[in-house]
XYZ file of C-alpha atoms in Angstrom:
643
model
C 0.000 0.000 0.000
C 1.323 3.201 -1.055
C 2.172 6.026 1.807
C 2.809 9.653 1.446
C 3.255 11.828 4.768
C 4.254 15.097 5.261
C 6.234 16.483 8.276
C 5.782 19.351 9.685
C 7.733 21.676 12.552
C 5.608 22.535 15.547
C 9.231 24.599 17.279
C 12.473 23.418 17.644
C 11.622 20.489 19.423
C 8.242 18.861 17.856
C 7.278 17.068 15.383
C 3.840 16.344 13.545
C 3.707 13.966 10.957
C 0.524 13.421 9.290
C 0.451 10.265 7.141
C -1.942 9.556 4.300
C -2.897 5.876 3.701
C -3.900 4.950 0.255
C -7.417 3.630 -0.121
C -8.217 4.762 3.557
C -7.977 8.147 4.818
C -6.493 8.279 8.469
C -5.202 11.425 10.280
C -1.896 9.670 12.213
C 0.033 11.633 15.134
C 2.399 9.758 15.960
C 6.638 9.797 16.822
C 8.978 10.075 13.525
C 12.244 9.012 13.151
C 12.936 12.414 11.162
C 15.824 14.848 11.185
C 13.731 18.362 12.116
C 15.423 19.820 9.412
C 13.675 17.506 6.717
C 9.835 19.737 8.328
C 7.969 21.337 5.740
C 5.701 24.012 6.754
C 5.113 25.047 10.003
C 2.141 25.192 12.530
C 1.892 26.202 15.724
C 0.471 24.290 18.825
C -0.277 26.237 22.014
C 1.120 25.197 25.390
C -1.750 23.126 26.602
C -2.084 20.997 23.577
C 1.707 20.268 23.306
C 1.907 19.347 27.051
C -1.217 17.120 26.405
C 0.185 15.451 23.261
C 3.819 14.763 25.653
C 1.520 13.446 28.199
C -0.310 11.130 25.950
C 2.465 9.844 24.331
C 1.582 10.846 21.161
C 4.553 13.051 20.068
C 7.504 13.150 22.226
C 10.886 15.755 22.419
C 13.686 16.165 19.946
C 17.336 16.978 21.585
C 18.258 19.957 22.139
C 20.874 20.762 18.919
C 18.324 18.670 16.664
C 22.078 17.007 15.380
C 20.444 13.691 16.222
C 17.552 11.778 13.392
C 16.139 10.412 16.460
C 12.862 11.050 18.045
C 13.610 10.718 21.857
C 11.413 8.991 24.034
C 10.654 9.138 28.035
C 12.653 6.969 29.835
C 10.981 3.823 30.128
C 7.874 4.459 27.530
C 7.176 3.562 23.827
C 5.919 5.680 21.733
C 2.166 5.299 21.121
C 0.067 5.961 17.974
C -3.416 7.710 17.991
C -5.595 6.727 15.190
C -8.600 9.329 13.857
C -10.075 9.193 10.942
C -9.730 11.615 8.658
C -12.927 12.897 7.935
C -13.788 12.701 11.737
C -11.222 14.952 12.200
C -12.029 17.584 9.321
C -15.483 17.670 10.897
C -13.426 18.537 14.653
C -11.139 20.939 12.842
C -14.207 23.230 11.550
C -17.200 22.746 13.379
C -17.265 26.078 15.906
C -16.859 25.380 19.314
C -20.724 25.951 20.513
C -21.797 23.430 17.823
C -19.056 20.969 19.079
C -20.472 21.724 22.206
C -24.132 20.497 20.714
C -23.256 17.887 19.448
C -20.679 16.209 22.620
C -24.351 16.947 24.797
C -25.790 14.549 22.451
C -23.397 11.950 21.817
C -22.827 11.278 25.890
C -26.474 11.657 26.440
C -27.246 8.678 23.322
C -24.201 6.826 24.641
C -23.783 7.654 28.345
C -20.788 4.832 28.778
C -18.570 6.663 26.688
C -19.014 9.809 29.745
C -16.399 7.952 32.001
C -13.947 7.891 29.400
C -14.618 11.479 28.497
C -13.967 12.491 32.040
C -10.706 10.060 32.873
C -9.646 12.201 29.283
C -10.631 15.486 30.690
C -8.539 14.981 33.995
C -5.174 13.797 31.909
C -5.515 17.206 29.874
C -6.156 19.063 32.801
C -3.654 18.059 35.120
C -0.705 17.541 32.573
C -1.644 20.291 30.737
C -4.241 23.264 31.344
C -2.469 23.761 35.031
C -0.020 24.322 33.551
C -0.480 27.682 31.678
C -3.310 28.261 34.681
C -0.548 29.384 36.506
C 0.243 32.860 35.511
C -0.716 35.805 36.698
C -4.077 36.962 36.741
C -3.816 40.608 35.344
C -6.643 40.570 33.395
C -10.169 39.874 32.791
C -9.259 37.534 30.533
C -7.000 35.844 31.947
C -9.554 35.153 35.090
C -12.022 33.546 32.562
C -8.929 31.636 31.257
C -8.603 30.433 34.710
C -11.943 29.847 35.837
C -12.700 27.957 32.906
C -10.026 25.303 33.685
C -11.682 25.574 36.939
C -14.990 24.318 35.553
C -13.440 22.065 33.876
C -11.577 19.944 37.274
C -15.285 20.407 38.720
C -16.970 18.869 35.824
C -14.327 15.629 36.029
C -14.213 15.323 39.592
C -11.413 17.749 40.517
C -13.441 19.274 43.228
C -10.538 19.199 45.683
C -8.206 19.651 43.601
C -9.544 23.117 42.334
C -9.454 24.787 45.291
C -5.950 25.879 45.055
C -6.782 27.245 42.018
C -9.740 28.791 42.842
C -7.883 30.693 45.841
C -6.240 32.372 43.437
C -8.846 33.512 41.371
C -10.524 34.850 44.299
C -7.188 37.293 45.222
C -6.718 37.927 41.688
C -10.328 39.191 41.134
C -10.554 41.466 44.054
C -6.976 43.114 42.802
C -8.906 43.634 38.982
C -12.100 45.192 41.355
C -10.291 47.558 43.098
C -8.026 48.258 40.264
C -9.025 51.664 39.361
C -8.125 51.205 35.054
C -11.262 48.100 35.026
C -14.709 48.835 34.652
C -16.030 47.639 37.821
C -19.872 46.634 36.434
C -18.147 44.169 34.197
C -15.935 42.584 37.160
C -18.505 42.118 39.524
C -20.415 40.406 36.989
C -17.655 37.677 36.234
C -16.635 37.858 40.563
C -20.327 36.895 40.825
C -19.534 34.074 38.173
C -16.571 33.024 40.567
C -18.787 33.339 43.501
C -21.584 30.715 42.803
C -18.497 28.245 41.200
C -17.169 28.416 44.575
C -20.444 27.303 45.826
C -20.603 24.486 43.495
C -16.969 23.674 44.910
C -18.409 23.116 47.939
C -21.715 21.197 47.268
C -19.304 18.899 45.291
C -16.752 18.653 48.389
C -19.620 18.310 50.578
C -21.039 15.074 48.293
C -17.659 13.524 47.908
C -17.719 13.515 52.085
C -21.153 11.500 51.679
C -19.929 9.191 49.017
C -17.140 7.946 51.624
C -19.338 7.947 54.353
C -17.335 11.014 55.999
C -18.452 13.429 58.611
C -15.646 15.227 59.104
C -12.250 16.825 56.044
C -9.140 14.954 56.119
C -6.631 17.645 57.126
C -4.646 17.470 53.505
C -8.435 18.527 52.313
C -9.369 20.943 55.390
C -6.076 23.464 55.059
C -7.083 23.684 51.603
C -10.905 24.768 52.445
C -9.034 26.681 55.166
C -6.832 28.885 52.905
C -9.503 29.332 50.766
C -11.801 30.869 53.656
C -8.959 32.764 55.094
C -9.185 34.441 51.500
C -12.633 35.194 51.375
C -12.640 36.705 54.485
C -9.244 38.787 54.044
C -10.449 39.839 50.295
C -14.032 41.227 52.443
C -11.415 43.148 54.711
C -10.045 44.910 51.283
C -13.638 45.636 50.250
C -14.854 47.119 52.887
C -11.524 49.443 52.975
C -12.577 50.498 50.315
C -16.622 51.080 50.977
C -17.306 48.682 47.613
C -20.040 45.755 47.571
C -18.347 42.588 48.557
C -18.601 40.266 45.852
C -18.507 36.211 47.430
C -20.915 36.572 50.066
C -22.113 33.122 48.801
C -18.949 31.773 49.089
C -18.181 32.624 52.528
C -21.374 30.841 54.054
C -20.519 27.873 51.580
C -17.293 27.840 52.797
C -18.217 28.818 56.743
C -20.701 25.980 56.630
C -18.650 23.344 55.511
C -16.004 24.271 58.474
C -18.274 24.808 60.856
C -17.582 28.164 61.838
C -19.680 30.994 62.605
C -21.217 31.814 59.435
C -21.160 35.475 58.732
C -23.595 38.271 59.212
C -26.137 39.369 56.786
C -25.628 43.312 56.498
C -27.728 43.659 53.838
C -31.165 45.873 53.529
C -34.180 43.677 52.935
C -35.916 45.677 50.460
C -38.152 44.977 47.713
C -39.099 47.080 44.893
C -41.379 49.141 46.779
C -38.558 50.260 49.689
C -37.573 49.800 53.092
C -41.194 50.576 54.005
C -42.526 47.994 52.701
C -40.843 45.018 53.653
C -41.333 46.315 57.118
C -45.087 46.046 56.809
C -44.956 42.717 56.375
C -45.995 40.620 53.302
C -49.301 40.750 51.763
C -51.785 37.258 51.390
C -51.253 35.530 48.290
C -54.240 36.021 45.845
C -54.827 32.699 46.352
C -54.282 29.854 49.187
C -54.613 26.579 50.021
C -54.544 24.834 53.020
C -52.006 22.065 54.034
C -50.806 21.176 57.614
C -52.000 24.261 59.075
C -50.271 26.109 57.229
C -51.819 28.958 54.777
C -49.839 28.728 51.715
C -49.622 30.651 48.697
C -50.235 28.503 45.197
C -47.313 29.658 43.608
C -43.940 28.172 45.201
C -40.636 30.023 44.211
C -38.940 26.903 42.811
C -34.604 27.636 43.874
C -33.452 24.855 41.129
C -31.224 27.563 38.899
C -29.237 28.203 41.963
C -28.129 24.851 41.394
C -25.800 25.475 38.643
C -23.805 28.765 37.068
C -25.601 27.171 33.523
C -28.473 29.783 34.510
C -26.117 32.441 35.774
C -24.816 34.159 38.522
C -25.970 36.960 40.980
C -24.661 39.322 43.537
C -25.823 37.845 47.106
C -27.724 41.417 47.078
C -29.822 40.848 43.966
C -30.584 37.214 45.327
C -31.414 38.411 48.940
C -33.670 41.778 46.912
C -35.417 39.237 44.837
C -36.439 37.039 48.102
C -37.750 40.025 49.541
C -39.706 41.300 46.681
C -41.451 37.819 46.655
C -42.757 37.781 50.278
C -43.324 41.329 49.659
C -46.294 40.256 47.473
C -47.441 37.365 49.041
C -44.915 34.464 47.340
C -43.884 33.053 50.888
C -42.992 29.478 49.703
C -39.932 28.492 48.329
C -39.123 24.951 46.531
C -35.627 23.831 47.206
C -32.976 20.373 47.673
C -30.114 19.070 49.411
C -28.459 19.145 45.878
C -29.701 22.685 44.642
C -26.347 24.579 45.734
C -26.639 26.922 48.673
C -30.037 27.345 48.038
C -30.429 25.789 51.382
C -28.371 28.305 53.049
C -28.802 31.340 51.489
C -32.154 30.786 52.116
C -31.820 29.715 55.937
C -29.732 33.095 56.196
C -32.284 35.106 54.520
C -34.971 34.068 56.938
C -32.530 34.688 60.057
C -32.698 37.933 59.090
C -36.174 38.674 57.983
C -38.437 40.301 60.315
C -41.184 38.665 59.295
C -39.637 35.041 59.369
C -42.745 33.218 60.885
C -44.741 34.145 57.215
C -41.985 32.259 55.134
C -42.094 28.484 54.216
C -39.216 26.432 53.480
C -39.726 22.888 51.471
C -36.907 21.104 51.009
C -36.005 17.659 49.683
C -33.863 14.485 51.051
C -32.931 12.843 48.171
C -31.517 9.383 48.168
C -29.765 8.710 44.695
C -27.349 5.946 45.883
C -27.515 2.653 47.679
C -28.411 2.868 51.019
C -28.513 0.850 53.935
C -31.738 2.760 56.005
C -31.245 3.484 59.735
C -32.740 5.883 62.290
C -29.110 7.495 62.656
C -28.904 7.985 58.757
C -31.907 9.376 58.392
C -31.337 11.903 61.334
C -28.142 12.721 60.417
C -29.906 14.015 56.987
C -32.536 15.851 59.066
C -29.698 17.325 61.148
C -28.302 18.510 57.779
C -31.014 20.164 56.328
C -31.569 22.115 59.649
C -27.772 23.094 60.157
C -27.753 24.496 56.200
C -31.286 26.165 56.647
C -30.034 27.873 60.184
C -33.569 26.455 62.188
C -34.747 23.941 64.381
C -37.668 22.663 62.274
C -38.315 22.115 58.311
C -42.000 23.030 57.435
C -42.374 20.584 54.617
C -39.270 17.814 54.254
C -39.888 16.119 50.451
C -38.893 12.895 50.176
C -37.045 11.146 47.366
C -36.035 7.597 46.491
C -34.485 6.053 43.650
C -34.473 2.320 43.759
C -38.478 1.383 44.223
C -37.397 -2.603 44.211
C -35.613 -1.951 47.409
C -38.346 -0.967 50.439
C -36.405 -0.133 52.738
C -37.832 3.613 51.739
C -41.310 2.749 53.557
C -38.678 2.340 56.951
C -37.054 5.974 55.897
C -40.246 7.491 55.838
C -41.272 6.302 59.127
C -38.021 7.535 60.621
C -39.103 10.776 58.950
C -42.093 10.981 60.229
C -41.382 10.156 63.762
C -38.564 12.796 63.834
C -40.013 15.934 65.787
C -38.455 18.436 63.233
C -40.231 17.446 60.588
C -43.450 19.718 60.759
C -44.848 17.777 57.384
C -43.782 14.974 55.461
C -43.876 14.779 51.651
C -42.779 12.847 48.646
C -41.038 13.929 45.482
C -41.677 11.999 42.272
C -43.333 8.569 43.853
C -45.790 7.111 41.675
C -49.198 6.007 42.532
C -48.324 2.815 43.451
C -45.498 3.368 45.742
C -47.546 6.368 47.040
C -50.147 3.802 48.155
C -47.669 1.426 49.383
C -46.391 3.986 51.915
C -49.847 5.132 53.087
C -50.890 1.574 53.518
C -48.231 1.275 55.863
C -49.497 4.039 58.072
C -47.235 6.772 56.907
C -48.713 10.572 57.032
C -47.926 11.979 53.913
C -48.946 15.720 53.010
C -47.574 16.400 49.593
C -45.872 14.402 46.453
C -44.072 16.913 44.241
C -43.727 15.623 40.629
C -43.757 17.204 36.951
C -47.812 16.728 35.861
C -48.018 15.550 32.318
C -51.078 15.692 30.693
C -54.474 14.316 32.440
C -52.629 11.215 33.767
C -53.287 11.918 37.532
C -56.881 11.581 37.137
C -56.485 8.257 36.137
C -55.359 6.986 39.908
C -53.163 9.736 41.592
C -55.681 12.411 41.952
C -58.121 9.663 43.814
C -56.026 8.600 45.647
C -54.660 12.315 46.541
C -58.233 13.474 46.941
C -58.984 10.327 49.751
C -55.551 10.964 51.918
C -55.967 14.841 51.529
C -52.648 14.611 49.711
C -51.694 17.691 47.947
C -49.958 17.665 44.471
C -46.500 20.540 44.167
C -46.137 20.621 40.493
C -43.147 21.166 38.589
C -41.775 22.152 34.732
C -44.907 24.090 34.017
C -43.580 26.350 31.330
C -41.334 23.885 29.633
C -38.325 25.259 30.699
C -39.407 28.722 29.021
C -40.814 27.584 25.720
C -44.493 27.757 26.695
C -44.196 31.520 26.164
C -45.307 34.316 23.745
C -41.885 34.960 22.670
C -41.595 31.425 21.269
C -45.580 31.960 19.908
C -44.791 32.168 15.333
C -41.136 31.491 15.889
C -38.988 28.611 13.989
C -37.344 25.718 15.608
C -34.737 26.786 18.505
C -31.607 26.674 17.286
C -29.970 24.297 20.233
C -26.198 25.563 19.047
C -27.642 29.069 20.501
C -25.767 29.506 23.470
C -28.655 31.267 24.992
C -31.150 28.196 24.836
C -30.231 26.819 28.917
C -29.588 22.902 29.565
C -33.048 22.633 30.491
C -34.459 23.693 27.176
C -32.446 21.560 25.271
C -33.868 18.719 27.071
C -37.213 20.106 26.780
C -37.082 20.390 23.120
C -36.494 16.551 22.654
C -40.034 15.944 24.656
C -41.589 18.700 22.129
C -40.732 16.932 19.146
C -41.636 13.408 20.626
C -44.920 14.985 22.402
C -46.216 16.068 18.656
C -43.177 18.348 16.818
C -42.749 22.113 16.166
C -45.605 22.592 14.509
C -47.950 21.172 17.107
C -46.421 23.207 19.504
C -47.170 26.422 17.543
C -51.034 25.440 17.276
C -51.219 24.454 20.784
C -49.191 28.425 21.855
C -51.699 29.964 19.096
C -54.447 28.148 21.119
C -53.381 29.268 24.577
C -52.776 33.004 23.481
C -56.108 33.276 22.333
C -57.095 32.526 25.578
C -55.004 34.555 27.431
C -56.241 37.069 25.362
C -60.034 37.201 26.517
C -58.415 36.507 30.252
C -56.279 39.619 29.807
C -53.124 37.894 31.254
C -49.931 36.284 29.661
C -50.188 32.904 27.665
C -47.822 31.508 30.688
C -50.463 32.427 32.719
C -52.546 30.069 31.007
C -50.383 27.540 30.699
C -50.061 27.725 34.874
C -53.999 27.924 35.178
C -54.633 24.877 33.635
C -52.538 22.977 36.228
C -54.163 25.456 38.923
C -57.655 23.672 37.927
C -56.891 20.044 38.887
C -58.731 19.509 42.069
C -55.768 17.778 43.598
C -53.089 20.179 42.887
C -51.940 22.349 45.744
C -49.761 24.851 44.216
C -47.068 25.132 40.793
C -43.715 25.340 41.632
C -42.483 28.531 39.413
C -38.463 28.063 38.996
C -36.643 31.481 39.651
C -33.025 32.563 38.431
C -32.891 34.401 41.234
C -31.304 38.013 41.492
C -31.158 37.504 36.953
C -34.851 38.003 36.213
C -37.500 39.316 38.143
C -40.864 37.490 37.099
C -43.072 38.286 40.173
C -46.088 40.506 39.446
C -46.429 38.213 36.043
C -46.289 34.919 37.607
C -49.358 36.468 40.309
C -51.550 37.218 37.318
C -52.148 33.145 37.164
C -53.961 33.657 40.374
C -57.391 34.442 41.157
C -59.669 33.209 38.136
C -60.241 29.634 36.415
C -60.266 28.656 32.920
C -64.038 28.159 31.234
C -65.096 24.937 29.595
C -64.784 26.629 26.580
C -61.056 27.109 27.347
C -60.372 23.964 28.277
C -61.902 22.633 25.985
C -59.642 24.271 22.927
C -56.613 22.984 24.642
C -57.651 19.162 24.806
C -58.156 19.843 20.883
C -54.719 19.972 20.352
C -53.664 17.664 22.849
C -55.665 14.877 21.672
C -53.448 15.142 18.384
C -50.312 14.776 20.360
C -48.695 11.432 21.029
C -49.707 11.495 24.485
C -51.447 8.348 24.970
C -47.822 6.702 23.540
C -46.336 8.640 26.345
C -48.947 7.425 28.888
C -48.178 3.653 27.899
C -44.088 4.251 27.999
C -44.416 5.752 31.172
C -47.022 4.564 33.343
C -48.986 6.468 36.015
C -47.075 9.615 37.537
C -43.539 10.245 39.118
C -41.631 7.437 36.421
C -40.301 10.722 34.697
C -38.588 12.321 37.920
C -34.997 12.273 38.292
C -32.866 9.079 38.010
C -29.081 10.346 39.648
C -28.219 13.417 41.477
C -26.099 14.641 38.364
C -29.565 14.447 36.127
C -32.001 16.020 38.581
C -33.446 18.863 36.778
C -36.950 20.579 37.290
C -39.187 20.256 34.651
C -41.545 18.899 32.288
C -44.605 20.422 30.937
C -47.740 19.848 32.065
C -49.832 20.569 29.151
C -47.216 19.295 26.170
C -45.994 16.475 27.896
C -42.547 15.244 28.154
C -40.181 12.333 27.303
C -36.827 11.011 27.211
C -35.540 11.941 30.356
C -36.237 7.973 31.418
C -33.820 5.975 29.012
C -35.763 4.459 26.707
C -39.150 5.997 26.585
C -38.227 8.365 23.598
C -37.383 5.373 21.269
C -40.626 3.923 22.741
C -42.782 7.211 21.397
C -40.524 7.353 18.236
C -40.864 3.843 17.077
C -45.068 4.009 16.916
């Protein structure tokens, strides 16, 4: 077989050969035994890439004078070969990086083994490489985004601990471009707000690897690097204050406080809402509309706190965050929807309502979520309860939602009873149980006052809602705006474009259910339908969207997610209360959805809850209630697709 290759000089000391086969077209990196000075034309290969190459064995060092024909090797290695086909590679070389982007989201989520691999790759690049040119100085904007993106990165792979370092120096770095008077400082506090929730995740991922080894307490290698971290935070606040500016990772302080256990630090921030000082201090206003559960008097709109889960749907100033929660009991949204998993939501929350002068009015639901293997006890369980009190700053949860993941094991009937007999738990819920297990629990004597889950379509009325109705069981409903798309700015518009990097991770998720639920141009007919009725209602078409969950009999209250401190939705989200749909209405709306694939959807996934999260690292809030949803459970969309 014939072979042509061409050489060509990366510096001094690298080579690249690429080597075309005849008959098959391969792209071959490999080690040449070539005198540099037979290269042909050169290209260049940044820092990072040539350390990763080295590292991977896939090009290797040339001496020094370049006198020698030789390739050298690492002592002790062989030189390795890396095999990509050609064509492969042309499509690498040219596709721009958001599309790549796309298009790796879809290839790990159709073949999630390959994800292990992609991470084990992503830590060898990171640590023999991108640390490398991570450590120079930080004398720029950009070169903070440089860093904090290789930050991401060790997060993303499993680095948690081994960011921190890193991380530390970001913090000093950004507080030297703040009170540098050349920057502009809107812009830096913007990207130090960035930094500021990444520390947070940080944290939440230190704070999981301690659960996965069944760990109470740091090691000390892992608590002086917490420690220095801290120390930073808090010597960084001392700089601020000097100089009278807004302190920029209040987040990070109580993430960082809390996982020490030191005295977390004090909220000096006005609680104001839109309407002033004033207002807040008059307490907040009854919601529009209530319902009852527990003895409790709650509004039936719950701020969901998922976003705050993940920089994906931004970052906020602690102010903005802490404005935002004020503004909401301001009018009357008192609840707030929130996890174990959902970032600090838990804490700045809890810290929030330490300071709120009206704290009795507020209600906290939060989750225990069980993802992994378990063996149930009553000192497990506590030590969960115990949790969720220490990172909400109170002695008592007012709802405490209750997930499991593995329905053949029962040992969650014996968690729940644990729950139910523990004296801070005011009320005991459920999040994403299906009918059946549902029934199993009450059968077993269990109290149960809510089951949170995403409502698709009429299914509850064919069991759930009975059986809510009989045990006074109240539904919390989740993903009622489909992630966004059941709006009027989607109402005439053309596919999303999911290479946009605007469109958010939940979106692109909920996109996949659209086309399964019916396609585009269902979706269009069904948005025409609902803005006509919004229309005679005077309100928005999300509005209507809400309603018709309102309606069912059995549904306590919508969870509305919140980025908060980013958008301020309030005053529109209230206009769902206070009215019903007609007949009429609801009637238009099951026109279109009885030409949607929902009774497929119904027989792929069963009664309610089978669509709720399956692992902590694919918990997301949301399906729709009135389009429907699939693929989130593996195998349902091929189900839906195949009929």
């Amino acid at each position: 077989m014939s072979r042509q290759a061409t050489v060509r000089v990366i510096d001094r000391r690298w080579l690249l050969v690429v080597e075309m086969n005849a008959g098959v077209c391969w792209l071959e990196i490999r080690v040449q035994l070539v005198p540099a000075a037979a290269a042909a034309s050169s290209i260049s290969l940044d820092t990072e890439e040539k350390a990763y190459m080295e590292a991977k064995h896939i090009v290797t060092h040339l001496p020094e004078d370049n006198t020698n024909e030789m390739a050298a090797k690492p002592e002790g290695q062989s030189a390795k070969t890396a095999h990509v086909n050609m064509m492969t590679d042309t499509i690498i070389t040219n596709l721009p990086a958001a599309n790549l982007r796309v298009i790796m989201r879809s290839l790990l989520a159709a073949h999630p083994d390959v994800t292990t691999t992609f991470e084990a790759e992503t830590r060898t690049y990171v640590r023999d490489a991108a640390l490398l040119s991570a450590q120079g100085e930080l004398s720029s904007e950009a070169t903070l985004r440089k860093t904090q993106a290789t930050i991401r990165c060790m997060l993303g792979c499993g680095l948690s601990l081994e960011s921190i370092p890193l991380m530390t120096r970001v913090v000093r770095g950004g507080i030297k471009l703040l009170v540098d008077p050349e920057t502009t400082k809107e812009k830096t506090h913007a990207v130090l707000a960035s930094v500021d929730g990444d520390i947070v995740q940080i944290m939440t991922a230190v704070e999981k690897r301690l659960l996965a080894a069944a760990r109470e307490s740091l090691l000390d290698d892992e608590r002086d690097a917490v420690t220095n971290l801290h120390e930073s935070l808090l010597e960084c606040r001392a700089i601020i204050e000097e100089k009278a500016m807004e302190y920029p990772y209040t987040r990070a302080l109580f993430a960082t406080s809390m996982l020490l256990g030191v005295s977390l630090p004090v909220l000096d921030m006005p609680l104001i809402g839109t309407s002033g000082l004033s207002a807040s201090l008059a307490g907040p206003v009854d919601a529009r509309e209530t319902f009852e559960m527990n003895g409790f008097k709650l509004p039936r709109l719950f701020t969901g706190l998922w976003q705050m889960s993940s920089p994906s749907w931004g970052s906020a100033p602690t102010s903005k965050i802490i404005a935002q929660f004020s503004k909401h009991m301001e009018v009357g949204l008192t609840a707030f929807d929130m996890a174990d998993h959902y970032g600090d939501a838990e804490i700045i929350f809890g810290r929030f309502r330490s300071a709120y002068p009206f704290s009795d009015s507020t209600f906290a639901a939060t989750k225990y979520c069980v993802f992994n293997p378990m063996i149930v006890t009553r000192a497990a369980v506590q030590a969960n309860v115990a949790e969720r009190c220490r990172r909400l700053q109170t002695d008592k949860i007012d709802l405490l939602q209750f997930h499991w993941q593995f329905y053949e094991d029962p040992q969650y009937v014996e968690a729940l009873r644990f729950l139910e007999e523990d004296s801070r738990v005011k009320a005991l819920g459920l999040c994403n149980f299906d009918t059946e297990h549902m029934q199993v629990a009450i059968d077993k004597g269990v109290r149960l006052h809510s089951n949170q889950f995403s409502l698709i379509d009429s299914r509850p009325e064919v069991r759930m809602g009975k059986v809510c109705q009989e045990h006074d069981i109240k539904l919390l409903t989740y993903g009622t705006l489909c992630g966004g798309f059941l709006a009027e700015k989607w109402l005439g518009k053309g596919q999303p474009d999911l290479y946009d990097e605007a469109i958010t991770p939940s979106q692109r998720k909920y996109y996949a259910m659209i086309r399964s639920w019916g396609g585009w141009d269902l979706f269009q007919d069904l948005l025409k339908v609902l803005k006509s009725i919004a229309s005679r209602h005077s309100v928005s078409l999300s509005n209507v969207a809400t309603r018709w969950v309102l309606d069912f009999p059995y549904v306590g209250a919508v969870i509305v997610g919140t980025r908060m401190g980013i958008s301020e939705r309030a005053d529109e989200n209230l206009a769902s209360l206070g009215w019903s749909l007609s007949q009429e209405d609801r009637d238009l709306i099951e026109e279109v959805l009885k030409r949607s694939r929902r009774s497929e959807m119904f027989d792929a996934m069963g009664d309610c809850g089978g669509e709720g999260p399956k692992d902590e690292d694919s918990v997301w809030s949301g399906t729709p209630s009135i389009a429907g949803r699939d693929g989130h459970v593996k195998g349902i969309r091929g189900k839906i697709l195949e009929k």
